[in-house]
XYZ file of N, CA and C in Angstrom:
600
model
N 20.129 50.907 -15.333
C 19.276 49.967 -15.712
C 19.507 49.489 -17.269
N 18.968 48.394 -17.563
C 19.236 47.778 -18.939
C 18.175 48.605 -19.862
N 18.762 49.396 -20.769
C 17.766 50.185 -21.777
C 16.903 49.320 -22.620
N 17.349 48.010 -22.972
C 16.563 47.261 -23.772
C 15.199 46.850 -22.921
N 15.462 46.490 -21.580
C 14.423 46.063 -20.607
C 13.443 47.318 -20.601
N 13.947 48.427 -20.372
C 13.034 49.684 -20.121
C 12.168 49.849 -21.311
N 12.804 49.633 -22.523
C 12.045 49.830 -23.679
C 11.024 48.870 -23.946
N 11.279 47.543 -23.743
C 10.220 46.505 -23.704
C 9.079 46.701 -22.704
N 9.472 47.309 -21.454
C 8.389 47.527 -20.514
C 7.484 48.533 -20.977
N 8.003 49.683 -21.611
C 7.246 50.688 -22.169
C 6.362 50.351 -23.295
N 6.790 49.322 -24.123
C 5.949 48.753 -25.113
C 4.790 47.960 -24.726
N 5.110 47.158 -23.696
C 4.032 46.326 -23.064
C 3.039 47.182 -22.381
N 3.444 48.337 -21.753
C 2.443 49.181 -21.046
C 1.704 49.920 -22.095
N 2.061 50.318 -23.138
C 1.431 51.089 -24.310
C 0.326 50.096 -24.885
N 0.853 48.830 -24.994
C 0.050 47.831 -25.534
C -1.190 47.439 -24.708
N -0.971 47.426 -23.547
C -2.052 47.184 -22.440
C -3.011 48.294 -22.477
N -2.556 49.434 -22.531
C -3.453 50.667 -22.562
C -4.259 50.743 -23.887
N -3.723 50.393 -24.983
C -4.244 50.267 -26.245
C -5.414 49.134 -26.286
N -5.137 48.114 -25.567
C -6.138 47.001 -25.620
C -7.369 47.484 -24.792
N -6.993 48.162 -23.515
C -8.216 48.646 -22.851
C -8.934 49.702 -23.590
N -8.390 50.397 -24.301
C -9.175 51.522 -25.103
C -10.099 50.761 -26.163
N -9.489 49.735 -26.739
C -10.284 49.031 -27.829
C -11.425 48.332 -27.089
N -11.398 47.864 -25.885
C -12.426 47.167 -25.287
C -13.502 48.109 -25.019
N -13.120 49.426 -24.576
C -14.066 50.408 -24.127
C -14.861 50.735 -25.444
N -14.331 50.946 -26.604
C -14.895 51.398 -27.747
C -15.845 50.284 -28.369
N -15.501 48.902 -28.175
C -16.128 47.900 -28.805
C -17.767 47.857 -28.725
N -18.327 48.348 -27.390
C -19.758 48.323 -27.218
C -20.398 49.399 -28.053
N -19.748 50.459 -28.530
C -20.228 51.462 -29.279
C -20.291 51.376 -30.645
N -19.926 50.145 -31.133
C -19.894 49.890 -32.634
C -18.466 49.944 -33.256
N -17.501 50.034 -32.387
C -16.019 50.103 -32.874
C -15.783 48.688 -33.156
N -14.600 48.584 -33.836
C -14.009 47.194 -34.317
C -12.600 47.259 -33.976
N -11.902 46.187 -34.189
C -10.414 45.983 -33.934
C -9.533 46.754 -35.102
N -10.269 47.025 -36.300
C -9.626 47.753 -37.346
C -9.823 49.227 -37.368
N -10.810 49.637 -36.459
C -11.009 51.085 -36.538
C -11.472 51.747 -37.752
N -12.434 51.084 -38.385
C -12.785 51.452 -39.734
C -13.700 52.755 -39.557
N -13.733 53.642 -40.379
C -14.350 54.812 -40.345
C -15.743 54.619 -41.202
N -16.948 54.557 -40.474
C -18.219 54.283 -41.283
C -18.531 55.157 -42.513
N -18.972 54.443 -43.584
C -19.366 55.353 -44.679
C -18.271 56.136 -45.289
N -17.099 55.793 -45.051
C -15.902 56.602 -45.636
C -15.671 56.271 -47.006
N -15.663 57.182 -47.993
C -15.317 56.989 -49.326
C -14.164 57.865 -49.870
N -13.089 57.224 -50.218
C -11.827 58.041 -50.599
C -12.304 58.814 -51.908
N -11.539 59.995 -52.040
C -11.703 60.771 -53.233
C -11.083 60.230 -54.324
N -11.783 59.564 -55.263
C -11.320 58.907 -56.548
C -10.646 59.880 -57.517
N -11.093 61.191 -57.378
C -10.394 62.186 -58.277
C -9.065 62.506 -57.966
N -8.668 62.248 -56.989
C -7.279 62.641 -56.424
C -6.299 62.074 -57.315
N -6.348 60.882 -57.645
C -5.334 60.127 -58.339
C -5.499 60.467 -59.998
N -6.374 61.139 -60.301
C -6.623 61.405 -61.817
C -5.783 62.646 -62.213
N -5.325 62.744 -63.447
C -4.634 63.841 -63.998
C -5.741 65.023 -64.193
N -5.223 66.202 -64.472
C -5.983 67.323 -64.673
C -7.236 67.255 -65.710
N -6.681 66.731 -66.908
C -7.618 66.685 -67.995
C -8.764 65.553 -67.800
N -8.267 64.565 -66.997
C -9.308 63.431 -66.738
C -10.461 64.008 -65.816
N -10.344 65.113 -65.098
C -11.143 65.707 -64.271
C -12.128 66.642 -64.910
N -11.976 66.809 -66.222
C -12.725 67.691 -67.030
C -13.949 66.927 -67.625
N -15.041 67.375 -67.430
C -16.260 66.864 -68.239
C -16.914 67.881 -69.289
N -16.887 67.325 -70.530
C -17.636 68.226 -71.384
C -18.974 67.823 -71.738
N -19.941 68.695 -71.826
C -21.167 68.385 -72.082
C -22.001 69.601 -72.954
N -23.127 69.135 -73.376
C -23.897 69.965 -74.315
C -25.397 69.832 -73.796
N -26.250 70.854 -74.033
C -27.592 70.968 -73.688
C -28.320 71.750 -74.524
N -29.688 71.528 -74.592
C -30.522 72.436 -75.318
C -31.752 72.848 -74.671
N -32.199 74.034 -74.901
C -33.233 74.592 -74.053
C -34.284 75.415 -75.190
N -35.416 74.930 -75.258
C -36.446 75.522 -76.374
C -37.300 76.625 -75.736
N -37.503 77.626 -76.622
C -38.606 78.608 -76.184
C -39.693 78.366 -77.261
N -40.858 78.139 -76.741
C -41.860 77.762 -77.728
C -42.939 78.899 -78.101
N -43.162 78.849 -79.403
C -44.043 79.932 -79.949
C -45.514 79.378 -79.628
N -45.685 78.110 -79.781
C -47.058 77.374 -79.448
C -46.731 76.052 -78.896
N -47.743 75.305 -78.742
C -47.462 73.855 -78.170
C -46.715 72.925 -79.004
N -46.522 73.321 -80.383
C -45.818 72.326 -81.177
C -44.429 72.869 -81.900
N -44.551 74.299 -82.061
C -43.392 74.818 -82.892
C -42.435 75.684 -81.926
N -41.271 75.347 -81.895
C -40.395 76.131 -80.913
C -39.919 77.426 -81.752
N -40.084 78.532 -80.868
C -39.717 79.727 -81.412
C -38.237 79.878 -81.769
N -37.535 79.316 -80.707
C -35.956 79.509 -80.803
C -35.363 78.295 -79.904
N -34.125 77.993 -80.033
C -33.496 77.007 -79.177
C -32.121 77.326 -78.754
N -31.784 77.339 -77.373
C -30.430 77.798 -77.028
C -29.690 76.470 -76.999
N -28.588 76.424 -77.670
C -27.532 75.291 -77.670
C -26.312 75.658 -76.948
N -26.257 74.891 -75.784
C -25.271 75.102 -74.882
C -24.079 74.192 -74.787
N -22.856 74.720 -74.635
C -21.648 73.789 -74.448
C -20.969 74.250 -73.168
N -20.484 73.354 -72.265
C -19.721 73.639 -71.186
C -18.504 72.628 -70.815
N -17.689 73.198 -70.019
C -16.596 72.344 -69.532
C -16.510 72.330 -67.925
N -16.807 71.257 -67.308
C -16.775 71.293 -65.855
C -15.606 70.679 -65.317
N -15.102 71.188 -64.220
C -13.976 70.612 -63.457
C -14.541 69.979 -62.244
N -14.066 68.611 -61.964
C -14.649 67.818 -60.804
C -13.428 67.518 -59.969
N -13.346 68.470 -58.825
C -12.306 68.363 -57.851
C -12.575 67.033 -56.942
N -13.720 66.627 -56.783
C -14.095 65.486 -55.892
C -15.470 64.811 -56.472
N -15.955 63.766 -55.964
C -17.222 63.113 -56.465
C -18.409 63.919 -56.262
N -18.344 64.961 -55.388
C -19.654 65.566 -55.212
C -19.873 66.987 -55.822
N -18.793 67.593 -56.334
C -18.776 68.932 -56.902
C -18.345 68.999 -58.322
N -19.004 69.699 -59.089
C -18.644 70.096 -60.448
C -18.665 71.661 -60.691
N -17.649 72.271 -60.945
C -17.615 73.789 -61.294
C -17.327 73.933 -62.720
N -17.886 74.878 -63.348
C -17.691 74.876 -64.827
C -17.952 76.335 -65.554
N -17.652 76.406 -66.825
C -17.761 77.524 -67.574
C -18.193 76.992 -68.906
N -19.066 77.942 -69.691
C -19.604 77.593 -70.841
C -20.156 78.696 -71.702
N -20.765 78.457 -72.819
C -21.427 79.334 -73.551
C -22.548 78.807 -74.374
N -23.352 79.723 -75.005
C -24.533 79.254 -75.739
C -24.884 80.008 -76.895
N -25.517 79.516 -77.841
C -25.891 80.169 -78.952
C -27.442 79.851 -79.157
N -28.099 80.991 -79.626
C -29.641 80.785 -79.650
C -29.953 80.972 -81.093
N -30.528 79.927 -81.707
C -31.009 79.854 -83.056
C -32.549 80.148 -83.247
N -33.001 80.998 -84.093
C -34.417 81.180 -84.300
C -34.911 80.206 -85.425
N -36.152 79.788 -85.325
C -36.638 78.782 -86.184
C -37.821 79.481 -87.117
N -38.160 80.786 -86.915
C -39.285 81.249 -87.599
C -40.558 81.233 -86.773
N -41.608 81.295 -87.375
C -42.847 81.412 -86.593
C -43.789 80.282 -86.610
N -43.695 79.316 -87.780
C -44.456 78.123 -87.810
C -43.736 77.105 -88.868
N -44.441 75.986 -88.915
C -43.819 75.021 -89.895
C -43.853 75.498 -91.404
N -44.896 76.425 -91.682
C -45.041 76.887 -93.033
C -44.036 78.175 -93.221
N -43.594 78.560 -92.033
C -42.714 79.889 -92.253
C -41.363 79.628 -91.476
N -40.620 78.553 -91.783
C -39.367 78.369 -91.175
C -38.259 79.287 -91.643
N -37.691 79.918 -90.698
C -36.585 80.848 -91.128
C -35.514 80.696 -89.935
N -34.331 80.281 -90.335
C -33.337 80.120 -89.409
C -32.501 81.613 -89.288
N -32.452 82.168 -88.039
C -31.742 83.341 -87.894
C -30.870 83.255 -86.499
N -29.961 84.154 -86.467
C -28.973 84.247 -85.344
C -29.707 85.065 -84.213
N -30.250 84.508 -83.169
C -31.043 85.237 -82.233
C -30.242 85.562 -80.852
N -28.980 85.196 -80.790
C -28.145 85.638 -79.436
C -27.180 84.629 -79.180
N -26.282 85.190 -78.184
C -25.257 84.313 -77.752
C -25.368 84.493 -76.007
N -24.546 83.563 -75.292
C -24.670 83.682 -73.853
C -23.257 83.068 -73.353
N -22.910 83.759 -72.245
C -21.659 83.102 -71.421
C -22.368 82.720 -70.034
N -21.625 81.461 -69.736
C -22.346 80.663 -68.506
C -21.251 80.375 -67.660
N -21.544 80.307 -66.282
C -20.856 79.706 -65.332
C -21.834 78.890 -64.400
N -21.342 77.665 -63.948
C -22.165 76.818 -63.179
C -21.538 76.117 -61.991
N -22.466 75.540 -61.174
C -21.894 74.736 -59.946
C -22.888 73.639 -59.741
N -22.400 72.546 -59.736
C -23.429 71.351 -59.338
C -22.869 70.578 -58.054
N -23.891 70.509 -57.067
C -23.418 69.804 -55.950
C -24.241 68.523 -55.708
N -23.552 67.394 -55.619
C -24.273 66.199 -55.471
C -24.931 65.879 -54.279
N -26.394 65.642 -54.157
C -27.096 65.373 -52.944
C -27.187 63.961 -52.572
N -27.771 63.279 -53.801
C -27.843 61.793 -53.454
C -28.057 61.153 -54.796
N -27.448 59.965 -55.032
C -27.742 59.240 -56.234
C -27.264 60.118 -57.501
N -28.219 60.320 -58.463
C -27.881 61.263 -59.538
C -28.450 62.533 -59.460
N -28.899 62.974 -58.225
C -29.643 64.402 -58.056
C -28.588 65.329 -57.485
N -28.550 66.442 -58.037
C -27.697 67.657 -57.793
C -28.443 68.917 -57.590
N -27.926 69.753 -56.684
C -28.358 71.147 -56.560
C -27.492 71.939 -57.505
N -28.107 72.594 -58.448
C -27.449 73.378 -59.393
C -27.711 74.749 -59.411
N -26.616 75.615 -59.587
C -26.635 77.051 -59.630
C -25.825 77.662 -60.738
N -26.089 78.877 -61.164
C -25.349 79.430 -62.130
C -25.458 80.839 -62.257
N -24.519 81.554 -62.994
C -24.613 82.939 -63.188
C -24.333 83.099 -64.735
N -25.240 83.754 -65.452
C -25.210 83.955 -66.927
C -25.288 85.364 -67.515
N -24.568 85.696 -68.500
C -24.822 86.974 -69.239
C -25.330 86.495 -70.644
N -26.491 87.048 -71.226
C -26.997 86.676 -72.341
C -27.448 87.953 -73.217
N -27.057 87.752 -74.442
C -27.484 88.870 -75.418
C -28.463 88.025 -76.413
N -29.818 88.517 -76.112
C -30.829 87.792 -76.958
C -31.501 88.819 -77.775
N -30.917 89.044 -78.985
C -31.496 89.875 -80.087
C -30.910 89.420 -81.271
N -31.687 89.596 -82.330
C -31.150 89.096 -83.633
C -29.731 89.776 -84.101
N -28.937 88.935 -84.309
C -27.490 89.481 -84.628
C -27.239 89.578 -86.020
N -27.007 90.904 -86.349
C -26.839 91.224 -87.829
C -25.269 91.753 -88.065
N -24.614 92.219 -86.869
C -23.290 92.336 -87.022
C -22.540 92.166 -85.670
N -21.444 91.612 -85.762
C -20.723 91.419 -84.501
C -20.546 92.582 -83.545
N -20.439 93.788 -84.127
C -20.167 94.957 -83.327
C -21.335 95.151 -82.476
N -22.447 94.576 -82.655
C -23.648 94.662 -81.739
C -23.316 94.230 -80.340
N -22.564 93.290 -80.183
C -22.270 92.526 -78.819
C -21.369 93.308 -78.064
N -20.843 94.502 -78.561
C -20.081 95.554 -77.719
C -20.978 96.293 -76.848
N -22.289 96.384 -77.050
C -23.124 97.213 -76.491
C -23.621 96.319 -75.084
N -22.842 96.729 -74.177
C -22.953 95.839 -72.782
C -24.271 96.069 -72.145
N -25.050 97.250 -72.484
C -26.261 97.483 -71.833
C -27.330 96.461 -72.470
N -27.133 95.788 -73.606
C -28.085 94.970 -74.111
C -27.984 93.640 -73.586
N -26.977 93.297 -72.796
C -26.577 91.950 -72.163
C -27.557 91.953 -70.978
N -28.203 90.623 -70.795
C -29.099 90.491 -69.646
C -28.396 89.539 -68.614
N -28.743 89.677 -67.473
C -28.054 88.827 -66.278
C -29.079 87.831 -65.913
N -28.657 86.611 -65.673
C -29.560 85.467 -65.150
C -28.792 84.903 -63.914
N -29.408 84.921 -62.708
C -28.903 84.219 -61.673
C -29.893 82.937 -61.458
N -29.342 81.764 -61.546
C -30.078 80.302 -61.545
C -29.804 79.693 -60.395
N -30.971 79.026 -59.931
C -30.832 77.937 -58.902
C -31.984 76.901 -59.167
N -31.548 75.656 -58.940
C -32.501 74.566 -59.209
C -31.965 73.164 -58.942
N -32.499 72.153 -59.558
C -32.168 70.775 -59.411
C -31.775 70.144 -60.722
N -30.934 69.201 -60.758
C -30.740 68.470 -61.881
C -30.550 66.951 -61.555
N -30.842 66.215 -62.618
C -30.656 64.689 -62.510
C -29.714 64.287 -63.619
N -28.818 63.490 -63.244
C -27.883 62.768 -64.178
C -28.340 61.376 -64.403
N -28.251 60.845 -65.518
C -28.621 59.441 -65.681
C -27.728 58.737 -66.843
N -27.835 57.483 -66.903
C -27.040 56.790 -67.983
C -27.757 56.681 -69.318
N -27.105 56.938 -70.393
C -27.627 56.634 -71.739
C -26.774 55.589 -72.330
N -27.243 54.305 -72.181
C -26.378 53.317 -72.805
C -25.169 52.941 -71.739
N -24.167 52.394 -72.206
C -23.169 52.077 -71.352
C -21.910 53.159 -70.939
N -21.898 54.135 -71.906
C -20.912 55.032 -71.858
C -21.279 56.474 -71.645
N -22.374 56.793 -72.332
C -22.842 58.060 -72.376
C -23.822 58.427 -71.213
N -23.926 59.821 -70.780
C -24.511 60.174 -69.704
C -25.421 61.235 -70.172
N -26.911 61.238 -69.641
C -27.665 62.367 -69.944
C -27.957 63.163 -68.602
N -28.432 64.420 -68.894
C -28.839 65.236 -67.851
C -30.029 66.092 -68.102
N -30.717 66.277 -66.980
C -31.978 67.203 -67.169
C -31.920 68.219 -65.971
N -31.914 69.542 -66.223
C -31.959 70.509 -65.232
C -33.284 71.307 -65.286
N -33.855 71.645 -64.078
C -34.907 72.637 -64.079
C -34.331 73.716 -63.084
N -34.293 74.932 -63.637
C -33.690 76.154 -62.929
C -34.694 77.255 -62.840
N -34.485 78.129 -61.899
C -35.446 79.211 -61.646
C -34.398 80.435 -61.930
N -34.927 81.437 -62.658
C -34.100 82.619 -62.857
C -34.574 83.643 -62.025
N -33.761 84.158 -60.981
C -34.254 85.138 -60.207
C -34.424 86.495 -60.733
N -33.846 86.727 -61.883
C -33.703 88.104 -62.440
C -34.829 88.157 -63.688
N -35.710 87.219 -63.825
C -36.406 87.133 -65.063
C -37.387 88.249 -65.141
N -38.083 88.576 -64.027
C -38.999 89.696 -64.036
C -38.439 91.053 -64.291
N -37.125 91.254 -64.144
C -36.454 92.408 -64.378
C -36.106 92.769 -65.906
N -36.318 91.706 -66.611
C -35.886 91.869 -68.113
C -36.958 92.498 -68.859
N -36.625 93.195 -69.871
C -37.544 93.776 -70.861
C -37.048 93.321 -72.278
N -37.939 92.475 -73.023
C -39.256 91.967 -72.312
C -39.092 90.860 -71.318
N -40.018 90.449 -70.436
C -39.878 89.633 -69.400
C -39.605 88.150 -70.135
N -38.755 87.354 -69.504
C -38.486 86.005 -69.913
C -39.149 84.888 -68.976
N -39.184 83.732 -69.361
C -39.745 82.706 -68.516
C -38.835 82.498 -67.263
N -39.398 82.455 -66.084
C -38.667 82.200 -64.887
C -38.176 80.869 -64.725
N -38.873 79.925 -65.300
C -38.494 78.499 -65.106
C -37.845 77.934 -66.363
N -36.656 77.507 -66.407
C -35.894 77.011 -67.515
C -35.747 75.421 -67.349
N -36.019 74.698 -68.451
C -35.799 73.288 -68.445
C -34.774 72.913 -69.705
N -33.586 72.346 -69.218
C -32.487 72.056 -70.209
C -32.230 70.578 -70.152
N -32.189 69.878 -71.343
C -31.730 68.611 -71.477
C -30.445 68.605 -72.167
N -29.578 67.675 -71.598
C -28.224 67.660 -71.974
C -27.642 66.231 -72.055
N -26.442 66.149 -72.434
C -25.602 64.857 -72.627
C -24.169 65.205 -72.464
N -23.291 64.267 -72.013
C -21.987 64.354 -71.939
C -21.284 63.897 -73.394
N -20.284 64.675 -73.643
C -19.547 64.329 -75.000
C -18.450 63.538 -74.682
């Protein structure tokens, strides 16, 4: 038999079967291009490693009364974004004390912390946020104090966060987190944490 003729017949048979399959799919919402509905390519795949890093800062206040903050936690973090929905990161924090009132302002070093976090995008600018932290919250008079590992307190956090635009280039963020280990600390700390942040 003529090899070219056999090859052409095979092509025509395959094309016919393909057309029949396409006609069967059409009533169920398929189309001739076989588009995948709601498919979004991973835009992070084409970026270099450093372009996937997001640097951010946040602040969390502990209030002495309704007006004056007793202390503020200043946090800095670097998050890695492997895709559009997930951010994994590490960071640190520094706690500064402000004194007891407007008439008695005294800046002191009240602690440091190490942080890890994970943000999973749910919808729009809303994320489910979790984290694990180690904090040393006591007045620091000497660096050697930080070597006392028993004084470090653990926090396991879970909550929600909202990211929003500030102007054209800057992004803001608000996190509301629940600390599952707050009741085990001495003295007890607030179980609900509110952090306001922005991208650098």
